[in-house]
Amino acid sequence: MAARTPVAEVALADLERDPHPVLRALRREHAAVWVPALDGWMVLTRDAVLAAMRDDAALTVDDPRFSTGRITGPSMLSTDGPEHDRHRRPFARPFRLDAVRAALGPAADRAATRLVDAVADRGAADLRAALAGPLAAEMMLIALGLDGPGTGDVLGWYAQIVDAVTRITAGEADPPEGHAAYRALGDAIRASLAADAGGETLLAAALADAADLAEDELVANAAVLLFGGVETTEGMVANLLHHLLAEPGLIERVAADEALAAGAIEESLRMEPAAAVVDRYATRDLEIGTARIRAGDLVVLSMASANRDETVFDDPDRFDPGRANARLHTTFAAGPHVCLGMHLARIEAHAALRALAGLPGLRADPAAPSAPTGLVFRKPAAVAALWDPA
Ligand code: HEM
């Protein structure tokens, strides 16, 4: 069988640390390349990434290699075509912008304000640990009605499931703790549904349109919402704060101006997508640019690369909160799997900035500079900030 070309001998460690110089060089030559270290193709240009996301007949998520599905069973994340519509449809209405804003906007502001107030008199904090992480987790627990006395348990199960998925992705056998944690989470989700059949939570609102879903399927999709909403949103807010603290005075200006904040949020989503790539599997032979992809091949779509495509974004490596076309980023995907939680995620980012506007002299801690890292999920390990305590 002919070798796969064009080929890029890229080290995973480089993609993990700072993929952007590598991706820039590859993107200049190719729309897609074979990356032996990934045992898959990587799609690089914005046009090619968007076309791939929209073509779920040729490039599917429905493959046994997809690791989350091995724990949760089928959900909207692991199906395509009519099956995917069936799984996703009940959640479409509760997650629309107007619905999410009404249901969760005030709760996001309350949560962000409480988290910032808790550290305000210290004059220093890691804003990922103090704000981005707990805000993302708390909002998803509220959305799913899991914010009661068992919150700590839910987050423990969540961590065990994420660990199991990571181990399966690395080629290890399914760890039994992951399945046990998923069963416990499923029971909590069932209890939330039973307690709130009237529709206060987004999950209960979905129930109104969920006649086509069995209870196990509803639970799988609720779990997928939890996975989709915690790690990525923590990363989104941490990356935003990393970008805004990089230039003295910027975060204070942006936090005080909603329009500038909206631009800065989109620009940060473009510069450093918290989920840098998504995986697809080719259902048939196809070509992307000069790449000849074979049926069964793994095809990794790089939003990190597409978002810095120089044919779309001028001077793409520069963070510009006023950039007119920042919203053309691909960070929330496109096509049938376009992110269901994007409106909620943006509401949380705005809430975080509004809460931080109350900290005078907010600035980066020069002793601990932050930098996003990670192969799939990219965020800084910490975002150390200082301010003038009242
Ligand atoms: C409240 C927060 C969020 C929730 C509840 C959420 C939920 C979801 C769900 C349920 C899906 C699957 C949709 C489907 O397959 O039909 C999805 C897809 C996706 N989400 Fe989100 N998400 C959130 C935040 C984010 C953030 C902050 C990012 C990136 C910065 C992100 C990136 C993505 C991407 C790239 C996909 C597409 C996955 C694929 O095509 O394989 N999400 N999201």
Coordinates of C-alpha atoms and ligand atoms in Angstrom, one line a residue:
M1 CA 0.0 0.0 0.0
A2 CA 1.4 3.5 -0.9
A3 CA 2.7 5.6 2.0
R4 CA 0.5 8.4 3.2
T5 CA 1.6 11.8 1.9
P6 CA 2.2 14.7 2.6
V7 CA 3.8 13.6 5.9
A8 CA 4.8 15.8 8.8
E9 CA 7.3 14.5 11.4
V10 CA 5.9 16.5 14.3
A11 CA 6.7 15.7 17.9
L12 CA 3.7 15.5 20.2
A13 CA 5.7 17.5 22.8
D14 CA 5.9 20.5 20.4
L15 CA 2.2 20.4 19.7
E16 CA 1.5 20.1 23.4
R17 CA 3.8 23.1 24.4
D18 CA 3.2 25.6 21.6
P19 CA 1.7 24.2 18.4
H20 CA 1.4 27.5 16.6
P21 CA 4.8 27.8 14.9
V22 CA 4.6 24.2 13.8
L23 CA 1.0 24.6 12.5
R24 CA 1.9 27.9 10.7
A25 CA 4.7 26.2 8.8
L26 CA 2.6 23.2 7.8
R27 CA -0.5 25.3 6.9
R28 CA 1.6 27.4 4.4
E29 CA 2.2 24.2 2.4
H30 CA -0.8 21.9 2.9
A31 CA -4.5 21.8 3.8
A32 CA -4.0 18.5 5.5
V33 CA -0.9 16.3 6.5
W34 CA -0.3 12.8 7.8
V35 CA 1.2 13.1 11.3
P36 CA 2.8 9.7 12.3
A37 CA 2.9 10.7 15.9
L38 CA -0.9 10.9 15.9
D39 CA -1.3 7.9 13.6
G40 CA -3.8 10.2 11.8
W41 CA -4.2 13.1 9.5
M42 CA -4.3 16.7 10.7
V43 CA -6.5 19.2 8.9
L44 CA -5.0 22.7 9.0
T45 CA -6.7 25.4 6.9
R46 CA -10.0 27.1 8.0
D47 CA -11.8 26.2 4.8
A48 CA -10.8 22.5 5.1
V49 CA -11.6 22.3 8.8
L50 CA -15.1 23.8 8.3
A51 CA -15.8 21.6 5.3
A52 CA -14.8 18.5 7.3
M53 CA -17.0 19.5 10.2
R54 CA -20.0 19.9 7.9
D55 CA -19.4 16.6 6.1
D56 CA -20.6 14.0 8.6
A57 CA -21.3 11.5 5.9
A58 CA -17.6 11.2 5.0
L59 CA -16.1 12.1 8.4
T60 CA -18.0 10.7 11.3
V61 CA -17.7 10.7 15.1
D62 CA -19.4 7.3 15.2
D63 CA -16.4 4.9 15.7
P64 CA -15.4 2.5 18.4
R65 CA -12.2 4.4 18.9
F66 CA -14.1 7.3 20.3
S67 CA -13.3 7.0 24.0
T68 CA -16.1 8.9 25.8
G69 CA -18.7 6.7 24.2
R70 CA -17.0 3.6 25.7
I71 CA -18.1 4.9 29.2
T72 CA -21.4 6.7 28.5
G73 CA -22.8 4.6 25.6
P74 CA -24.3 6.4 22.6
S75 CA -25.0 10.1 22.9
M76 CA -25.1 13.2 20.7
L77 CA -21.3 13.3 20.8
S78 CA -20.8 9.9 19.4
T79 CA -23.6 9.6 16.7
D80 CA -24.2 11.1 13.3
G81 CA -27.2 11.4 10.9
P82 CA -30.7 10.8 12.1
E83 CA -29.5 9.1 15.3
H84 CA -27.6 12.3 16.2
D85 CA -30.6 14.4 15.6
R86 CA -32.6 12.2 17.9
H87 CA -30.1 12.6 20.7
R88 CA -29.5 16.3 20.3
R89 CA -33.0 17.7 19.5
P90 CA -34.4 17.8 23.1
F91 CA -31.5 20.0 24.2
A92 CA -31.6 22.5 21.3
R93 CA -34.3 24.8 22.8
P94 CA -33.1 25.0 26.4
F95 CA -29.5 25.9 25.2
R96 CA -30.6 28.7 22.9
L97 CA -29.1 32.1 23.8
D98 CA -32.4 33.7 25.1
A99 CA -33.3 30.6 27.1
V100 CA -29.9 30.2 28.7
R101 CA -29.6 33.9 29.4
A102 CA -33.0 33.9 31.2
A103 CA -32.3 30.6 33.1
L104 CA -28.7 31.0 34.1
G105 CA -27.5 34.6 33.5
P106 CA -28.2 35.9 37.0
A107 CA -26.8 32.7 38.5
A108 CA -23.6 33.1 36.6
D109 CA -23.2 36.7 37.9
R110 CA -23.9 35.6 41.4
A111 CA -21.4 32.7 41.3
A112 CA -18.6 34.8 39.7
T113 CA -19.2 37.7 42.2
R114 CA -19.1 35.3 45.2
L115 CA -15.9 33.6 44.0
V116 CA -14.2 36.9 43.4
D117 CA -15.4 38.3 46.8
A118 CA -13.9 35.3 48.5
V119 CA -10.4 36.3 47.5
A120 CA -10.8 40.1 47.2
D121 CA -9.1 41.1 50.4
R122 CA -6.0 38.9 49.6
G123 CA -4.6 41.0 46.8
A124 CA -3.4 38.0 45.0
A125 CA -4.8 34.7 43.6
D126 CA -4.5 32.1 40.9
L127 CA -7.6 33.0 38.9
R128 CA -7.9 29.7 37.2
A129 CA -8.2 27.9 40.6
A130 CA -10.2 30.7 42.3
L131 CA -12.6 31.6 39.5
A132 CA -12.4 29.8 36.1
G133 CA -12.6 26.2 37.5
P134 CA -15.2 26.6 40.2
L135 CA -17.4 28.9 38.0
A136 CA -17.5 26.3 35.2
A137 CA -18.3 23.4 37.5
E138 CA -20.9 25.3 39.5
M139 CA -22.8 26.5 36.4
M140 CA -23.0 23.0 34.9
L141 CA -24.2 21.5 38.2
I142 CA -26.9 24.2 38.3
A143 CA -27.9 23.6 34.7
L144 CA -28.3 19.9 35.4
G145 CA -29.9 20.3 38.9
L146 CA -26.9 18.6 40.6
D147 CA -26.0 21.5 42.8
G148 CA -27.5 20.1 46.0
P149 CA -25.7 18.6 49.0
G150 CA -23.9 16.0 46.9
T151 CA -21.8 18.5 44.8
G152 CA -18.5 17.1 46.0
D153 CA -19.5 13.6 45.1
V154 CA -20.5 14.6 41.6
L155 CA -17.2 16.4 41.0
G156 CA -15.4 13.3 42.3
W157 CA -17.2 11.0 39.8
Y158 CA -16.6 13.5 37.1
A159 CA -12.8 13.4 37.8
Q160 CA -12.9 9.6 37.8
I161 CA -14.7 9.4 34.5
V162 CA -12.4 12.0 32.8
D163 CA -9.4 9.9 34.1
A164 CA -11.0 6.7 32.6
V165 CA -11.6 8.4 29.2
T166 CA -8.0 9.6 29.2
R167 CA -6.7 6.1 30.0
I168 CA -8.8 4.5 27.3
T169 CA -7.5 7.2 24.8
A170 CA -4.0 6.2 25.8
G171 CA -4.7 2.6 24.8
E172 CA -5.3 1.1 28.3
A173 CA -8.2 -1.3 29.2
D174 CA -11.5 0.3 30.4
P175 CA -10.9 1.0 34.1
P176 CA -13.8 -0.3 36.3
E177 CA -13.8 2.8 38.5
G178 CA -14.8 4.8 35.5
H179 CA -17.9 2.7 34.9
A180 CA -18.8 2.7 38.6
A181 CA -18.5 6.5 38.7
Y182 CA -20.6 6.8 35.6
R183 CA -23.3 4.6 37.3
A184 CA -23.3 6.9 40.4
L185 CA -23.5 10.0 38.2
G186 CA -26.4 8.4 36.3
D187 CA -28.3 7.8 39.6
A188 CA -27.8 11.5 40.6
I189 CA -29.0 12.7 37.2
R190 CA -32.1 10.4 37.4
A191 CA -32.8 11.8 40.9
S192 CA -32.4 15.4 39.6
L193 CA -34.9 14.6 36.8
A194 CA -37.4 13.1 39.2
A195 CA -37.1 16.1 41.6
D196 CA -37.5 18.7 38.9
A197 CA -39.9 17.4 36.3
G198 CA -41.5 20.9 36.2
G199 CA -38.6 22.3 34.2
E200 CA -36.5 24.7 36.4
T201 CA -33.2 23.2 35.2
L202 CA -32.0 23.1 31.6
L203 CA -32.0 19.3 31.9
A204 CA -35.7 19.2 33.0
A205 CA -36.5 21.7 30.2
A206 CA -35.1 19.1 27.7
L207 CA -37.4 16.5 29.1
A208 CA -40.3 18.2 27.4
D209 CA -38.9 17.3 24.0
A210 CA -37.4 14.0 24.9
A211 CA -40.1 11.5 24.1
D212 CA -37.8 9.8 21.6
L213 CA -35.1 9.2 24.1
A214 CA -34.9 6.3 26.5
E215 CA -33.9 7.2 30.1
D216 CA -30.4 5.8 29.7
E217 CA -29.9 7.9 26.6
L218 CA -31.1 11.0 28.4
V219 CA -28.6 10.3 31.2
A220 CA -25.8 9.8 28.6
N221 CA -26.5 13.1 27.0
A222 CA -26.7 14.9 30.4
A223 CA -23.3 13.4 31.3
V224 CA -21.9 14.6 28.0
L225 CA -23.1 18.1 28.8
L226 CA -21.3 17.9 32.1
F227 CA -18.1 16.8 30.3
G228 CA -18.6 19.4 27.6
G229 CA -19.2 22.2 30.0
V230 CA -16.6 21.9 32.8
E231 CA -13.1 21.4 31.4
T232 CA -13.6 23.5 28.2
T233 CA -15.2 26.5 30.0
E234 CA -12.5 26.5 32.7
G235 CA -10.0 26.6 29.9
M236 CA -11.9 29.3 28.0
V237 CA -12.0 31.6 31.0
A238 CA -8.4 30.9 32.0
N239 CA -7.1 31.6 28.5
L240 CA -9.1 34.8 28.4
L241 CA -7.6 36.0 31.6
H242 CA -4.1 34.9 30.4
H243 CA -4.5 37.1 27.3
L244 CA -6.0 40.1 29.1
L245 CA -3.3 40.1 31.8
A246 CA -0.5 40.0 29.2
E247 CA -0.8 43.7 28.5
P248 CA -0.8 46.2 31.4
G249 CA -4.1 47.9 31.9
L250 CA -6.0 45.8 29.3
I251 CA -8.0 43.8 31.7
E252 CA -9.3 46.9 33.5
R253 CA -10.3 48.5 30.3
V254 CA -12.0 45.4 28.9
A255 CA -13.8 44.5 32.2
A256 CA -15.3 48.0 32.3
D257 CA -16.7 47.9 28.7
E258 CA -19.2 45.2 27.7
A259 CA -18.7 45.7 23.9
L260 CA -14.9 45.5 24.3
A261 CA -15.4 42.5 26.5
A262 CA -17.4 40.7 23.8
G263 CA -14.6 41.3 21.3
A264 CA -11.9 40.2 23.7
I265 CA -13.8 37.0 24.5
E266 CA -14.1 36.1 20.8
E267 CA -10.4 37.0 20.1
S268 CA -9.3 34.8 23.0
L269 CA -11.4 32.0 21.7
R270 CA -9.7 32.5 18.3
M271 CA -6.2 32.7 19.6
E272 CA -6.3 29.7 22.0
P273 CA -9.2 27.3 21.6
A274 CA -9.6 25.5 24.9
A275 CA -10.4 22.3 22.8
A276 CA -7.6 22.6 20.2
V277 CA -8.7 19.7 18.0
V278 CA -11.7 17.3 17.4
D279 CA -11.4 13.8 16.0
R280 CA -13.3 12.3 13.0
Y281 CA -13.0 8.9 11.2
A282 CA -13.2 8.6 7.4
T283 CA -16.1 6.5 6.2
R284 CA -14.7 6.3 2.7
D285 CA -11.6 7.4 0.7
L286 CA -11.5 11.1 0.2
E287 CA -9.1 14.0 -0.6
I288 CA -8.4 17.1 1.3
G289 CA -5.9 19.3 -0.7
T290 CA -3.2 16.9 -1.7
A291 CA -3.9 14.4 1.1
R292 CA -5.4 11.1 0.1
I293 CA -7.3 9.9 3.1
R294 CA -8.4 6.3 3.2
A295 CA -11.6 4.8 4.7
G296 CA -11.1 4.2 8.4
D297 CA -8.3 6.8 8.9
L298 CA -8.3 9.0 11.9
V299 CA -8.7 12.7 10.8
V300 CA -7.9 15.3 13.4
L301 CA -9.4 18.7 12.7
S302 CA -7.2 21.5 14.2
M303 CA -9.2 24.5 15.3
A304 CA -5.9 25.9 16.7
S305 CA -4.6 26.0 13.2
A306 CA -7.8 27.1 11.4
N307 CA -8.1 30.1 13.8
R308 CA -4.8 31.5 12.7
D309 CA -5.3 30.9 9.0
E310 CA -3.6 34.0 7.5
T311 CA -5.9 34.0 4.5
V312 CA -8.7 35.0 6.8
F313 CA -7.1 36.7 9.8
D314 CA -4.6 39.5 9.4
D315 CA -1.5 39.2 11.6
P316 CA -3.1 36.1 13.2
D317 CA -0.6 35.7 16.0
R318 CA -1.5 39.1 17.5
F319 CA -4.2 39.4 20.2
D320 CA -6.4 42.2 19.1
P321 CA -9.6 42.6 21.2
G322 CA -11.0 45.0 18.5
R323 CA -10.5 42.5 15.6
A324 CA -13.5 42.9 13.4
N325 CA -13.7 39.3 12.2
A326 CA -12.6 37.4 15.3
R327 CA -16.0 35.6 15.4
L328 CA -15.0 33.7 12.3
H329 CA -13.0 31.4 14.6
T330 CA -13.9 27.7 14.5
T331 CA -13.5 27.1 18.3
F332 CA -17.1 26.0 18.9
A333 CA -17.0 23.8 15.7
A334 CA -19.6 24.0 13.0
G335 CA -22.1 21.7 11.3
P336 CA -24.2 19.1 13.1
H337 CA -21.9 18.9 16.2
V338 CA -21.6 22.7 16.7
C339 CA -21.2 23.3 20.4
L340 CA -24.4 23.3 22.3
G341 CA -23.0 25.2 25.2
M342 CA -21.5 28.2 23.5
H343 CA -24.0 30.7 24.7
L344 CA -23.7 29.5 28.3
A345 CA -19.9 29.6 28.0
R346 CA -19.9 33.2 26.7
I347 CA -22.3 34.2 29.5
E348 CA -19.9 32.7 32.1
A349 CA -16.9 34.6 30.5
H350 CA -18.8 37.9 30.7
A351 CA -19.8 37.2 34.3
A352 CA -16.2 36.5 35.2
L353 CA -15.0 39.8 33.7
R354 CA -17.8 41.8 35.4
A355 CA -16.9 40.3 38.8
L356 CA -13.2 41.1 38.2
A357 CA -14.0 44.7 37.4
G358 CA -14.3 45.2 41.2
L359 CA -10.6 44.5 41.8
P360 CA -8.6 47.7 41.5
G361 CA -5.2 47.6 39.8
L362 CA -5.7 44.0 38.6
R363 CA -2.5 42.8 36.9
A364 CA -0.4 39.7 36.1
D365 CA 1.9 38.5 38.8
P366 CA 5.3 39.0 37.1
A367 CA 6.8 36.3 39.3
A368 CA 4.6 33.6 37.7
P369 CA 3.8 34.1 34.0
S370 CA 1.1 31.9 32.6
A371 CA 1.1 30.0 29.3
P372 CA -1.5 27.7 27.8
T373 CA -0.3 24.1 27.2
G374 CA -1.9 20.8 26.2
L375 CA -2.4 18.6 23.1
V376 CA -6.2 18.5 23.1
F377 CA -7.4 20.7 26.0
R378 CA -5.2 23.8 26.2
K379 CA -5.1 26.1 29.2
P380 CA -2.5 27.6 31.6
A381 CA -1.7 25.6 34.7
A382 CA -2.3 28.8 36.7
V383 CA -3.2 32.4 36.1
A384 CA -1.4 34.3 38.9
A385 CA -2.8 37.8 39.4
L386 CA -2.2 40.7 41.8
W387 CA -4.4 43.7 42.7
D388 CA -4.7 46.4 45.3
P389 CA -6.8 45.0 48.2
A390 CA -9.4 47.4 49.6
Ligands
HEM1 C1 -21.3 25.5 29.3 C2 -20.3 25.1 28.5 C3 -20.5 24.0 27.5 C4 -21.3 23.0 27.3 C5 -22.5 22.7 28.1 C6 -20.9 22.3 26.1 C7 -21.6 21.2 25.5 C8 -21.3 20.7 24.3 C9 -22.0 19.5 23.8 C10 -23.1 18.8 24.4 C11 -21.5 19.2 22.6 C12 -21.8 18.1 21.6 C13 -22.8 18.5 20.6 C14 -23.0 17.4 19.6 O1 -22.2 16.5 19.4 O2 -24.1 17.5 18.9 C15 -20.4 20.2 22.3 C16 -19.6 20.2 21.2 C17 -18.5 21.0 21.2 N1 -18.0 21.9 22.1 FE1 -19.0 22.5 23.7 N2 -19.8 22.9 25.5 C18 -19.5 24.0 26.4 C19 -18.4 24.8 26.2 C20 -17.5 24.7 25.3 C21 -16.3 25.5 25.2 C22 -15.9 26.6 26.2 C23 -15.6 25.1 24.1 C24 -14.3 25.5 23.5 C25 -13.6 26.6 24.0 C26 -16.4 24.0 23.5 C27 -16.1 23.4 22.3 C28 -16.8 22.4 21.7 C29 -16.5 21.8 20.4 C30 -15.2 22.0 19.6 C31 -17.5 20.9 20.1 C32 -17.6 20.0 18.9 C33 -17.2 18.6 19.2 C34 -17.1 17.8 17.9 O3 -17.4 18.3 16.9 O4 -16.6 16.6 18.0 N3 -17.5 23.8 24.2 N4 -20.3 21.1 23.4

